[in-house]
XYZ file of N, CA and C in Angstrom:
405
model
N 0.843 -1.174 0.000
C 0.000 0.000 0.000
C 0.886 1.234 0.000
N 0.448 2.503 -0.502
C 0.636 3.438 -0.933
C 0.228 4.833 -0.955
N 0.535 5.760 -0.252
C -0.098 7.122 -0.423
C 0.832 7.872 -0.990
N -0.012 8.708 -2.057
C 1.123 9.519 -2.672
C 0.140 10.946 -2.530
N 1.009 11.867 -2.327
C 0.186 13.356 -1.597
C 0.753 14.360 -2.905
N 0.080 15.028 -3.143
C 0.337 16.096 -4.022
C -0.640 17.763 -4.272
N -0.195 18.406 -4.995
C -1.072 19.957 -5.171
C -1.922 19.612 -5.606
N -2.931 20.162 -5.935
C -3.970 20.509 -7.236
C -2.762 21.030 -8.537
N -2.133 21.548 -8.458
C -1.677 22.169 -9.343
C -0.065 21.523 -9.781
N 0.013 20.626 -9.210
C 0.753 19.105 -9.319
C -0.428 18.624 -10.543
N -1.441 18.085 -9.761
C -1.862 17.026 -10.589
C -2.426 17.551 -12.061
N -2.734 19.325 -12.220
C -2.649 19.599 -13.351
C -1.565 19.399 -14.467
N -0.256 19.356 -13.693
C 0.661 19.392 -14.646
C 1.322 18.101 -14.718
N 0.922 17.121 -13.983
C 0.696 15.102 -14.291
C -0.173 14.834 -15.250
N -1.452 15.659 -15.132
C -2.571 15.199 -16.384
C -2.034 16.004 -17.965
N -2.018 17.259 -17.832
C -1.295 17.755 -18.964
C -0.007 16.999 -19.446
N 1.078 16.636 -18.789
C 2.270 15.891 -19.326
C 2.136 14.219 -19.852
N 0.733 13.776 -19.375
C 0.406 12.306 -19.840
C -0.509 12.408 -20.843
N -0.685 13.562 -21.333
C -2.091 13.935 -21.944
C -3.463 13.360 -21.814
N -3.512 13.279 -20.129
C -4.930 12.383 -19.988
C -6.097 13.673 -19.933
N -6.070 14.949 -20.490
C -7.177 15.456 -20.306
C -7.559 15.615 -22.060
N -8.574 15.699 -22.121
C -9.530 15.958 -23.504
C -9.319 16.638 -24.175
N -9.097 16.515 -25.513
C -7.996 17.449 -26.450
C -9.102 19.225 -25.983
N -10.716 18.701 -26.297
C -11.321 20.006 -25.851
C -11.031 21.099 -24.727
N -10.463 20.638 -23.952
C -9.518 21.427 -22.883
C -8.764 21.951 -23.104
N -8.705 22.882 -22.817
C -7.444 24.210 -23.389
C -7.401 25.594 -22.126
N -6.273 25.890 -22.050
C -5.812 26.816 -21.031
C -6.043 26.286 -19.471
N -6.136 25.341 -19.291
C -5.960 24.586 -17.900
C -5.261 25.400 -16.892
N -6.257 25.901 -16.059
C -5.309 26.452 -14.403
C -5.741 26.269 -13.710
N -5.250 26.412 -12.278
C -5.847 26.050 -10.995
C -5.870 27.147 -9.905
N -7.112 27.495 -9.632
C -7.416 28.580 -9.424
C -8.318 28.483 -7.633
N -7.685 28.359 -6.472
C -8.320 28.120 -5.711
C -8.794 26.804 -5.367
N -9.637 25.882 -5.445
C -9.773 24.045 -4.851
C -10.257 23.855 -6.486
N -10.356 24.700 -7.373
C -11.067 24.170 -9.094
C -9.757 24.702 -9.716
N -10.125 23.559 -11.223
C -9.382 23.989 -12.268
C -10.309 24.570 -13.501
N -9.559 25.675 -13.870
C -10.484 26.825 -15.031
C -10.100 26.446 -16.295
N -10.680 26.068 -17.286
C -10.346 25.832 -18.262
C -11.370 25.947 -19.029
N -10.915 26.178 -20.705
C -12.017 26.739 -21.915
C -12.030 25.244 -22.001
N -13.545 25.125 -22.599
C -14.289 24.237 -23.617
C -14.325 24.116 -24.992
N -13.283 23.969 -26.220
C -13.206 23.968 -27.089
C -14.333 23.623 -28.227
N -15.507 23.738 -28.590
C -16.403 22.934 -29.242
C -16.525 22.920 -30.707
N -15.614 23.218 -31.376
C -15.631 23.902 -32.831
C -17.298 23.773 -33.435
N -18.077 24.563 -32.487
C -19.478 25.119 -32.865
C -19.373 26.392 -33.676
N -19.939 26.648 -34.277
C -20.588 28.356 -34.674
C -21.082 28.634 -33.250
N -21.775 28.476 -33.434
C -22.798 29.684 -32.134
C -21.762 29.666 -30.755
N -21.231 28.727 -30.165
C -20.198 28.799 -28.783
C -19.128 27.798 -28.956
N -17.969 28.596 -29.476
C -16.675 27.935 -30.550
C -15.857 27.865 -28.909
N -16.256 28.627 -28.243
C -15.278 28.779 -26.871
C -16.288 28.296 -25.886
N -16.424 27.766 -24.598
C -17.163 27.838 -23.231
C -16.528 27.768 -22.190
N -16.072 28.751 -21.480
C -14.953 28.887 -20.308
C -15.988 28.210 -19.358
N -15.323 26.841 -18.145
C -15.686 26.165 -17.845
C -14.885 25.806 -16.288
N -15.180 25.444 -14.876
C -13.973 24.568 -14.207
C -14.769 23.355 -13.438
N -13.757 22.844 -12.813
C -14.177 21.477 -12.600
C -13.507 21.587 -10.656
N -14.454 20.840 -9.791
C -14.307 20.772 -8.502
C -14.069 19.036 -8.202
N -13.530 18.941 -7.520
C -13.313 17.082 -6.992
C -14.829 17.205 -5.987
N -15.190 16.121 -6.549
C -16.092 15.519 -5.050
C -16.007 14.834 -3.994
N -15.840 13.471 -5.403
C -15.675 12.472 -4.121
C -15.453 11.426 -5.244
N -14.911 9.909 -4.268
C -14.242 9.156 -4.885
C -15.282 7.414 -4.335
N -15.771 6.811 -5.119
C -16.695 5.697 -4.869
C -16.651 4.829 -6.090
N -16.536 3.626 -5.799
C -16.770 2.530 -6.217
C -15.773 2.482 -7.957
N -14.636 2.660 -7.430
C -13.695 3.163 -8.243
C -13.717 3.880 -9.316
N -14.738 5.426 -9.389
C -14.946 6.691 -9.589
C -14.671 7.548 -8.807
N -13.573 8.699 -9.574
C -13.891 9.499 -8.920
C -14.831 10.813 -9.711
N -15.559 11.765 -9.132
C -16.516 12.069 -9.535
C -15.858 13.032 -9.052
N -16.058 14.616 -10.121
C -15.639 15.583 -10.122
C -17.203 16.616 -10.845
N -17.417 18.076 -10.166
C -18.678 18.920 -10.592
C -18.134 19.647 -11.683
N -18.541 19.772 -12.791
C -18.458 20.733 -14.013
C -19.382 21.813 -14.200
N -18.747 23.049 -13.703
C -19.450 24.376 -13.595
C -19.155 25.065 -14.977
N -20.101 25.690 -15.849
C -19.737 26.239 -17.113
C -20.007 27.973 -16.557
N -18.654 28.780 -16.436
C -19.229 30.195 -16.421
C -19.901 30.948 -17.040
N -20.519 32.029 -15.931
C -21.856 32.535 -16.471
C -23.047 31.746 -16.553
N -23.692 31.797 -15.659
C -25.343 30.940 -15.415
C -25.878 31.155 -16.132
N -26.153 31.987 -17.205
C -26.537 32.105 -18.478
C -26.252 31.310 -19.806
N -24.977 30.376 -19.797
C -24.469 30.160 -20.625
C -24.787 28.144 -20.416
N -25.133 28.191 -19.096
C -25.712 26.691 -18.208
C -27.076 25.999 -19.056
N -27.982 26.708 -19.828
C -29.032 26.293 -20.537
C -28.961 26.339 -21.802
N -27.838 27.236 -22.711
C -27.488 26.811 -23.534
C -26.287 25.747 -24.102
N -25.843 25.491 -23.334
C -24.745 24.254 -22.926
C -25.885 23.118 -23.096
N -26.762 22.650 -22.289
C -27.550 21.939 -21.803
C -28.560 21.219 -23.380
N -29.118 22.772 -24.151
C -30.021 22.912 -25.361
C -28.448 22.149 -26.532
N -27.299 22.844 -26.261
C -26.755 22.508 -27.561
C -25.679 21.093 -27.337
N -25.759 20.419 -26.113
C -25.567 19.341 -26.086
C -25.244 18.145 -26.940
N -25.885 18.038 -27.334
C -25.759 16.966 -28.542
C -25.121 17.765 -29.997
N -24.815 18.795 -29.979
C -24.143 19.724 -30.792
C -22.727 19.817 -30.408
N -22.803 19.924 -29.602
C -21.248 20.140 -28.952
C -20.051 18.647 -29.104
N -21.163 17.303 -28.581
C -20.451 16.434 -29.026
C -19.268 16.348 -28.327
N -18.987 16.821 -27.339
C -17.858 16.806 -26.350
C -17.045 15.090 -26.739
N -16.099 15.147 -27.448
C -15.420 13.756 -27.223
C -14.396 13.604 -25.690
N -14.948 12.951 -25.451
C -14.574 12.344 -23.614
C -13.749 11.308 -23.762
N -12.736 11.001 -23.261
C -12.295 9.425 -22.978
C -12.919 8.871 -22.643
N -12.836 7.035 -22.933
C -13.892 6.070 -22.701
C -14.279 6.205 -21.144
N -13.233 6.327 -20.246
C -12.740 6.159 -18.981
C -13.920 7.109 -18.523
N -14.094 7.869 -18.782
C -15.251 9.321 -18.388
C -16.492 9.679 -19.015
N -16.887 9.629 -18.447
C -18.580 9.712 -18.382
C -19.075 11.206 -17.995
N -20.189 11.995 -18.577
C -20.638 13.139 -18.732
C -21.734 13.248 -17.967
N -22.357 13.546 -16.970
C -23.451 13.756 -16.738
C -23.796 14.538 -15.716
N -24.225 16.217 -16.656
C -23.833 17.148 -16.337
C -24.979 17.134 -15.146
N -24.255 17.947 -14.282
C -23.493 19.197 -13.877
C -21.420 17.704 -13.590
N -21.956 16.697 -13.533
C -20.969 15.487 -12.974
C -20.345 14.801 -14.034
N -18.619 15.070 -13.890
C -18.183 14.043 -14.808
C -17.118 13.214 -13.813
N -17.711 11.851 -14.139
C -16.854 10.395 -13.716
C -15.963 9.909 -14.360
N -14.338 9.525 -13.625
C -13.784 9.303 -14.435
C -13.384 7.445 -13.683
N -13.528 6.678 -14.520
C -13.302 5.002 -13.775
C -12.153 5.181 -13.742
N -11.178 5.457 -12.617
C -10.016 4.995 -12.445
C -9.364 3.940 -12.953
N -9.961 2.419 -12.663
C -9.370 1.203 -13.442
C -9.042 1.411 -14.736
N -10.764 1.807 -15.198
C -10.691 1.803 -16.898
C -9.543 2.770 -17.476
N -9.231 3.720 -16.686
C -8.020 4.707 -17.066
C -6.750 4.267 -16.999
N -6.391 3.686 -15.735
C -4.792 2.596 -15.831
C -5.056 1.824 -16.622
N -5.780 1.189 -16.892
C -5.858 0.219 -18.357
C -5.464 0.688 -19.520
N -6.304 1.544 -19.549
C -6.358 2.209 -21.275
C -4.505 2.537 -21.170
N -4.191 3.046 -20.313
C -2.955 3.986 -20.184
C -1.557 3.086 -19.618
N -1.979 1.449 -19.772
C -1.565 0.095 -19.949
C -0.143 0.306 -18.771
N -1.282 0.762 -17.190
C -0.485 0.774 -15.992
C -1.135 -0.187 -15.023
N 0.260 -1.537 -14.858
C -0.513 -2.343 -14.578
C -0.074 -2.661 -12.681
N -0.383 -3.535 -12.189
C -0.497 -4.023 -10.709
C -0.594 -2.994 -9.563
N -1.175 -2.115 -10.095
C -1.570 -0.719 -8.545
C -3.464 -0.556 -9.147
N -3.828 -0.286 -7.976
C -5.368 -0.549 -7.851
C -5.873 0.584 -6.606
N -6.090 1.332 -7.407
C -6.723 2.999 -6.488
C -7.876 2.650 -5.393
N -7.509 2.833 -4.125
C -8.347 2.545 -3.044
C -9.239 3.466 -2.545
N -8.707 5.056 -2.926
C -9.245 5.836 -2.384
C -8.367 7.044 -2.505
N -9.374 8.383 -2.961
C -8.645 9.500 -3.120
C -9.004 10.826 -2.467
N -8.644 11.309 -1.879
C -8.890 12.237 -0.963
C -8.419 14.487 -0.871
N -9.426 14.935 -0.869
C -8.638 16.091 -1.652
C -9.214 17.086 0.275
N -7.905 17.188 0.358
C -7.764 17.893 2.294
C -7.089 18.992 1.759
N -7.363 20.468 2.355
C -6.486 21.436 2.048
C -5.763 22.310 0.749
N -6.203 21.412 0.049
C -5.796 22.269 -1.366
C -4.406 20.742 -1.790
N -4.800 19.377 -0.946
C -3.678 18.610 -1.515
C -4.517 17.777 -1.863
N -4.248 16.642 -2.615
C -5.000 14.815 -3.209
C -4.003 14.378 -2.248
N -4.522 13.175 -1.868
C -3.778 12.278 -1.779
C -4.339 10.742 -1.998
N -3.793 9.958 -2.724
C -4.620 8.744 -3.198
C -3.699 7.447 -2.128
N -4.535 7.020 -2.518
C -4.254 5.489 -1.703
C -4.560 4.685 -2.205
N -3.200 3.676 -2.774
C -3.027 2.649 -3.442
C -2.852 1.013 -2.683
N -2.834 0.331 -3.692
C -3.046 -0.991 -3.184
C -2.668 -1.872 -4.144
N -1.257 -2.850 -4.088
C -1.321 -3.761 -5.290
C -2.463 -5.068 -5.576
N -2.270 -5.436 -6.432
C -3.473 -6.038 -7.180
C -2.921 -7.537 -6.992
């Protein structure tokens, strides 16, 4: 077993250097306990949607993170042009807004990292810290 402790702003620049975030993501920062980042959608009508994302919580080997789109105004047309937008997600992650899940397993898999098995991830203070477990 295993705890490994890190920033928010660590694990932005672990996900950016493995390229595990969604090519639609662009300008990634960490801004307080969220990360701010545009929504790329190559739409006409909203080609940009500045967007950040909060950790929740971590269950049944998900962890589940809230997706806030700025400007509450911009929350019902997000919602209407949905199926327009077409957000391509990794398999690993699941959409379901205001909540996106990402399966941990299914992600070390895809990303062909094998005998460590995520027990639990924990975000105290402005740090993660996960807790591992070999398989």
């Amino acid at each position: 077993m295993a705890k490994i402790t890190f920033s928010l702003e660590e694990l932005l620049k672990i996900l950016i250097s493995n390229e595990l975030l969604p090519r639609q993501m662009i300008r990634a920062r960490v801004k307080g306990q969220r990360v701010h980042f545009i929504i790329r959608t190559n739409a006409f009508i909203l080609p940009y949607i500045p967007a950040s994302l909060r950790y929740i919580s971590f269950d049944n080997n998900n962890a589940t993170f809230e997706l806030t789109i700025a400007g509450g105004h911009l929350n019902k047309a997000v919602s209407r042009l949905n199926q327009a937008l077409k957000l391509k997600i990794p398999a690993c992650m699941k959409l379901k807004y205001p909540n996106i899940s990402v399966d941990i397993e299914k992600l070390l898999e895809e990303k062909n990292i094998k005998g460590v098995q995520v027990k639990d991830i924990f975000f105290e203070n402005g740090q993660f810290t996960i807790v591992t477990d070999n398989i």
